[in-house]
């Protein structure tokens, strides 16, 4: 028989902190789940974007006048007296310089190379008896000028020197070079045009495919090229650049 004087055992009530901790834990787990789902959805979206892209090329071309001319005028002579040959070459170089100065070129734009003389009998090959003259010589007067049009106008007057008995070189190395040196001045606008043309092509492709053009995935700039417009107009240059751009499609 139970002793009625023994007090009953105390009833243990749950701590009020436990439901709060469980609630916080549940909220955190829910947030983690939501964030994980959002990140997964974003990853799937990014993966799909990687699969949907278009690569296009944008071209920019311009025709520009050359702004620098390098014009070598070679002349040659032959003889059996080497000292006389050197004097002839020096005299001819001076005559060409005077001719060019008279045509309007400043003397500081002209340079004269030392004569180059060959003794055919000193060669280890060939017939030393062949040919009338033992020595052949060559020298060059070079014009370095931004006055391209003056060079072009003076080229047709070289026959005047030929009429004086001066033998002028006609090989490839004696032809004038026309150069364009101001590429940096037109680079920015040409790159802008190439990019604009590439985007126009990509936009047209996106519209035709029922997509929307997104951001740039990657881009690369091609090398600038400068060429003669054609063989008959080397003083007109064609500048060209191609940019390659890869766009995302949404």
Short mmCIF file of C-alpha atoms in Angstrom, two decimals:
data_model
loop_
_atom_site.label_atom_id
_atom_site.label_comp_id
_atom_site.label_asym_id
_atom_site.label_seq_id
_atom_site.Cartn_x
_atom_site.Cartn_y
_atom_site.Cartn_z
CA UNK A 1 0.00 0.00 0.00
CA UNK A 2 1.43 3.27 -1.08
CA UNK A 3 2.33 5.67 1.57
CA UNK A 4 -0.02 8.59 1.20
CA UNK A 5 2.54 10.83 2.73
CA UNK A 6 4.99 10.41 -0.23
CA UNK A 7 4.76 13.47 -2.51
CA UNK A 8 3.90 12.80 -6.17
CA UNK A 9 6.73 12.89 -8.78
CA UNK A 10 7.06 16.32 -10.50
CA UNK A 11 5.79 16.59 -14.06
CA UNK A 12 8.60 17.63 -16.50
CA UNK A 13 7.42 20.36 -18.79
CA UNK A 14 9.14 20.86 -22.18
CA UNK A 15 11.57 23.77 -22.32
CA UNK A 16 10.15 26.76 -24.21
CA UNK A 17 13.52 27.13 -26.01
CA UNK A 18 13.25 23.84 -27.90
CA UNK A 19 10.30 24.77 -30.16
CA UNK A 20 12.08 28.05 -31.01
CA UNK A 21 15.30 26.28 -31.95
CA UNK A 22 13.38 23.80 -34.05
CA UNK A 23 11.59 26.64 -35.82
CA UNK A 24 14.85 28.44 -36.60
CA UNK A 25 16.40 25.22 -37.85
CA UNK A 26 13.41 24.61 -40.08
CA UNK A 27 13.60 28.13 -41.49
CA UNK A 28 17.32 27.76 -42.20
CA UNK A 29 16.78 24.43 -43.89
CA UNK A 30 14.02 25.95 -45.98
CA UNK A 31 16.22 28.85 -47.01
CA UNK A 32 19.03 26.47 -47.89
CA UNK A 33 16.65 24.46 -50.03
CA UNK A 34 15.37 27.58 -51.80
CA UNK A 35 18.89 28.88 -52.42
CA UNK A 36 20.00 25.49 -53.67
CA UNK A 37 17.07 25.29 -56.05
CA UNK A 38 17.78 28.83 -57.29
CA UNK A 39 21.44 28.06 -57.83
CA UNK A 40 20.56 24.86 -59.65
CA UNK A 41 18.09 26.69 -61.87
CA UNK A 42 20.71 29.33 -62.63
CA UNK A 43 23.29 26.65 -63.43
CA UNK A 44 20.85 24.95 -65.78
CA UNK A 45 20.12 28.31 -67.41
CA UNK A 46 23.83 29.06 -67.80
CA UNK A 47 24.39 25.60 -69.24
CA UNK A 48 21.65 26.19 -71.77
CA UNK A 49 23.11 29.58 -72.64
CA UNK A 50 26.42 27.93 -73.36
CA UNK A 51 24.65 25.69 -75.83
CA UNK A 52 22.89 28.61 -77.51
CA UNK A 53 25.27 31.05 -79.08
CA UNK A 54 26.14 32.41 -82.49
CA UNK A 55 29.56 33.36 -83.87
CA UNK A 56 29.62 36.19 -86.39
CA UNK A 57 32.28 38.20 -88.20
CA UNK A 58 32.26 41.94 -88.74
CA UNK A 59 34.24 43.50 -91.59
CA UNK A 60 35.53 47.04 -91.94
CA UNK A 61 37.31 48.22 -95.10
CA UNK A 62 38.61 51.60 -96.16
CA UNK A 63 40.55 53.02 -99.07
CA UNK A 64 43.14 55.58 -98.04
CA UNK A 65 45.87 57.45 -99.92
CA UNK A 66 49.48 56.56 -99.17
CA UNK A 67 51.23 59.19 -97.05
CA UNK A 68 54.86 58.16 -97.53
CA UNK A 69 56.93 57.35 -100.60
CA UNK A 70 60.32 55.61 -100.71
CA UNK A 71 61.72 55.91 -104.22
CA UNK A 72 65.13 54.36 -105.00
CA UNK A 73 66.60 55.54 -108.31
CA UNK A 74 69.40 53.16 -109.24
CA UNK A 75 71.91 53.84 -111.99
CA UNK A 76 74.79 51.81 -113.37
CA UNK A 77 77.88 52.14 -115.53
CA UNK A 78 80.73 49.96 -116.80
CA UNK A 79 84.36 50.45 -117.83
CA UNK A 80 87.90 49.13 -117.73
CA UNK A 81 89.31 51.96 -115.58
CA UNK A 82 88.04 51.52 -112.03
CA UNK A 83 88.94 55.05 -110.92
CA UNK A 84 87.13 56.56 -113.91
CA UNK A 85 84.13 54.33 -113.18
CA UNK A 86 83.89 55.63 -109.60
CA UNK A 87 84.03 59.20 -110.87
CA UNK A 88 81.28 58.46 -113.40
CA UNK A 89 79.01 56.95 -110.74
CA UNK A 90 79.60 59.87 -108.39
CA UNK A 91 78.93 62.39 -111.14
CA UNK A 92 75.74 60.60 -112.16
CA UNK A 93 74.47 60.48 -108.56
CA UNK A 94 75.00 64.23 -108.27
CA UNK A 95 73.17 64.80 -111.55
CA UNK A 96 70.18 62.81 -110.27
CA UNK A 97 70.18 64.79 -107.01
CA UNK A 98 70.16 68.06 -108.98
CA UNK A 99 67.33 66.74 -111.13
CA UNK A 100 65.23 65.86 -108.07
CA UNK A 101 65.91 69.17 -106.35
CA UNK A 102 64.81 70.89 -109.54
CA UNK A 103 61.62 68.83 -109.41
CA UNK A 104 60.81 70.30 -105.99
CA UNK A 105 62.19 67.75 -103.51
CA UNK A 106 64.07 69.21 -100.52
CA UNK A 107 67.68 68.06 -100.40
CA UNK A 108 67.18 66.61 -96.91
CA UNK A 109 64.70 64.11 -98.39
CA UNK A 110 67.43 62.66 -100.64
CA UNK A 111 70.18 60.18 -99.79
CA UNK A 112 72.98 58.76 -101.94
CA UNK A 113 74.40 55.28 -101.44
CA UNK A 114 78.12 54.56 -101.95
CA UNK A 115 78.94 53.03 -105.35
CA UNK A 116 79.17 49.26 -105.57
CA UNK A 117 81.76 48.11 -108.12
CA UNK A 118 82.36 44.53 -109.27
CA UNK A 119 85.58 43.28 -110.87
CA UNK A 120 84.56 40.46 -113.17
CA UNK A 121 88.12 39.12 -113.41
CA UNK A 122 88.25 38.68 -109.63
CA UNK A 123 85.30 36.31 -109.63
CA UNK A 124 85.95 32.62 -109.11
CA UNK A 125 83.26 31.69 -111.60
CA UNK A 126 82.45 32.75 -115.13
CA UNK A 127 84.62 33.55 -118.12
CA UNK A 128 86.90 36.54 -117.34
CA UNK A 129 87.25 37.26 -121.06
CA UNK A 130 83.52 37.50 -121.57
CA UNK A 131 82.14 41.03 -121.96
CA UNK A 132 83.65 44.26 -123.17
CA UNK A 133 84.25 45.84 -119.74
CA UNK A 134 86.07 44.48 -116.73
CA UNK A 135 84.29 46.62 -114.12
CA UNK A 136 80.59 47.23 -113.54
CA UNK A 137 79.27 49.66 -110.97
CA UNK A 138 76.02 50.70 -109.44
CA UNK A 139 74.76 53.42 -107.07
CA UNK A 140 71.36 54.54 -105.80
CA UNK A 141 69.76 57.87 -104.98
CA UNK A 142 66.77 57.38 -102.66
CA UNK A 143 63.87 59.76 -102.14
CA UNK A 144 62.13 59.51 -98.76
CA UNK A 145 59.18 61.89 -98.73
CA UNK A 146 55.55 62.35 -97.66
CA UNK A 147 54.90 64.13 -100.97
CA UNK A 148 53.48 61.11 -102.77
CA UNK A 149 51.94 63.08 -105.61
CA UNK A 150 55.26 64.77 -106.42
CA UNK A 151 56.90 61.36 -106.67
CA UNK A 152 54.23 60.14 -109.05
CA UNK A 153 54.56 63.24 -111.20
CA UNK A 154 58.37 63.05 -111.32
CA UNK A 155 58.52 59.36 -112.21
CA UNK A 156 57.33 60.09 -115.73
CA UNK A 157 60.18 62.59 -116.17
CA UNK A 158 62.98 60.06 -115.71
CA UNK A 159 63.21 59.81 -119.49
CA UNK A 160 64.99 63.16 -119.31
CA UNK A 161 67.86 61.48 -117.48
CA UNK A 162 67.85 58.62 -119.93
CA UNK A 163 68.18 61.11 -122.76
CA UNK A 164 71.43 62.30 -121.14
CA UNK A 165 72.89 58.80 -121.38
CA UNK A 166 72.23 57.77 -117.77
CA UNK A 167 71.44 54.07 -117.43
CA UNK A 168 68.70 53.67 -114.83
CA UNK A 169 67.86 50.41 -113.09
CA UNK A 170 64.47 48.89 -113.81
CA UNK A 171 64.55 45.80 -111.58
CA UNK A 172 62.01 45.22 -108.83
CA UNK A 173 64.17 46.70 -106.08
CA UNK A 174 64.29 50.03 -107.93
CA UNK A 175 60.52 50.51 -107.91
CA UNK A 176 58.96 53.08 -105.56
CA UNK A 177 57.17 51.98 -102.41
CA UNK A 178 54.02 53.77 -101.29
CA UNK A 179 53.15 53.34 -97.62
CA UNK A 180 50.32 54.26 -95.27
CA UNK A 181 51.63 55.14 -91.81
CA UNK A 182 48.56 56.59 -90.07
CA UNK A 183 46.82 53.35 -89.15
CA UNK A 184 46.50 54.30 -85.47
CA UNK A 185 44.39 57.31 -86.45
CA UNK A 186 41.68 55.17 -88.08
CA UNK A 187 41.92 52.03 -85.93
CA UNK A 188 39.27 52.98 -83.34
CA UNK A 189 36.60 53.92 -85.86
CA UNK A 190 37.30 50.83 -87.98
CA UNK A 191 37.03 48.52 -84.96
CA UNK A 192 33.78 50.22 -84.00
CA UNK A 193 32.44 49.69 -87.50
CA UNK A 194 33.51 46.03 -87.54
CA UNK A 195 31.83 45.44 -84.16
CA UNK A 196 28.68 47.20 -85.32
CA UNK A 197 28.53 45.08 -88.48
CA UNK A 198 29.05 41.90 -86.46
CA UNK A 199 26.22 42.80 -84.09
CA UNK A 200 23.91 43.55 -87.02
CA UNK A 201 24.59 40.08 -88.44
CA UNK A 202 24.02 38.45 -85.06
CA UNK A 203 20.78 40.38 -84.51
CA UNK A 204 19.46 39.27 -87.89
CA UNK A 205 20.34 35.65 -87.09
CA UNK A 206 18.62 35.87 -83.69
CA UNK A 207 15.46 37.31 -85.24
CA UNK A 208 15.37 34.63 -87.93
CA UNK A 209 15.81 31.88 -85.32
CA UNK A 210 13.19 33.27 -82.95
CA UNK A 211 15.76 34.13 -80.29
CA UNK A 212 16.90 37.25 -78.52
CA UNK A 213 20.47 38.44 -78.79
CA UNK A 214 22.27 38.30 -75.45
CA UNK A 215 25.61 39.49 -74.18
CA UNK A 216 29.01 38.83 -75.72
CA UNK A 217 30.41 35.42 -74.87
CA UNK A 218 33.85 36.11 -76.31
CA UNK A 219 35.41 38.33 -78.95
CA UNK A 220 38.64 38.47 -80.91
CA UNK A 221 40.10 41.16 -83.11
CA UNK A 222 41.78 40.17 -86.35
CA UNK A 223 44.98 41.68 -87.67
CA UNK A 224 44.81 44.85 -89.72
CA UNK A 225 46.00 44.41 -93.29
CA UNK A 226 47.18 47.15 -95.64
CA UNK A 227 47.43 46.26 -99.32
CA UNK A 228 47.54 48.03 -102.65
CA UNK A 229 44.09 48.61 -104.04
CA UNK A 230 45.30 47.01 -107.28
CA UNK A 231 48.49 46.62 -109.30
CA UNK A 232 48.02 49.86 -111.22
CA UNK A 233 47.33 52.10 -108.19
CA UNK A 234 49.89 51.24 -105.49
CA UNK A 235 49.50 54.75 -104.06
CA UNK A 236 45.93 53.88 -102.97
CA UNK A 237 45.78 51.47 -100.04
CA UNK A 238 43.00 49.20 -98.85
CA UNK A 239 42.90 48.83 -95.07
CA UNK A 240 40.95 45.84 -93.77
CA UNK A 241 40.10 44.28 -90.40
CA UNK A 242 37.74 41.47 -89.35
CA UNK A 243 36.41 41.10 -85.80
CA UNK A 244 34.99 37.76 -84.62
CA UNK A 245 32.35 37.93 -81.87
CA UNK A 246 30.43 35.12 -80.17
CA UNK A 247 27.03 36.19 -78.74
CA UNK A 248 24.73 34.35 -76.34
CA UNK A 249 21.22 33.67 -77.58
CA UNK A 250 18.40 33.95 -75.03
#
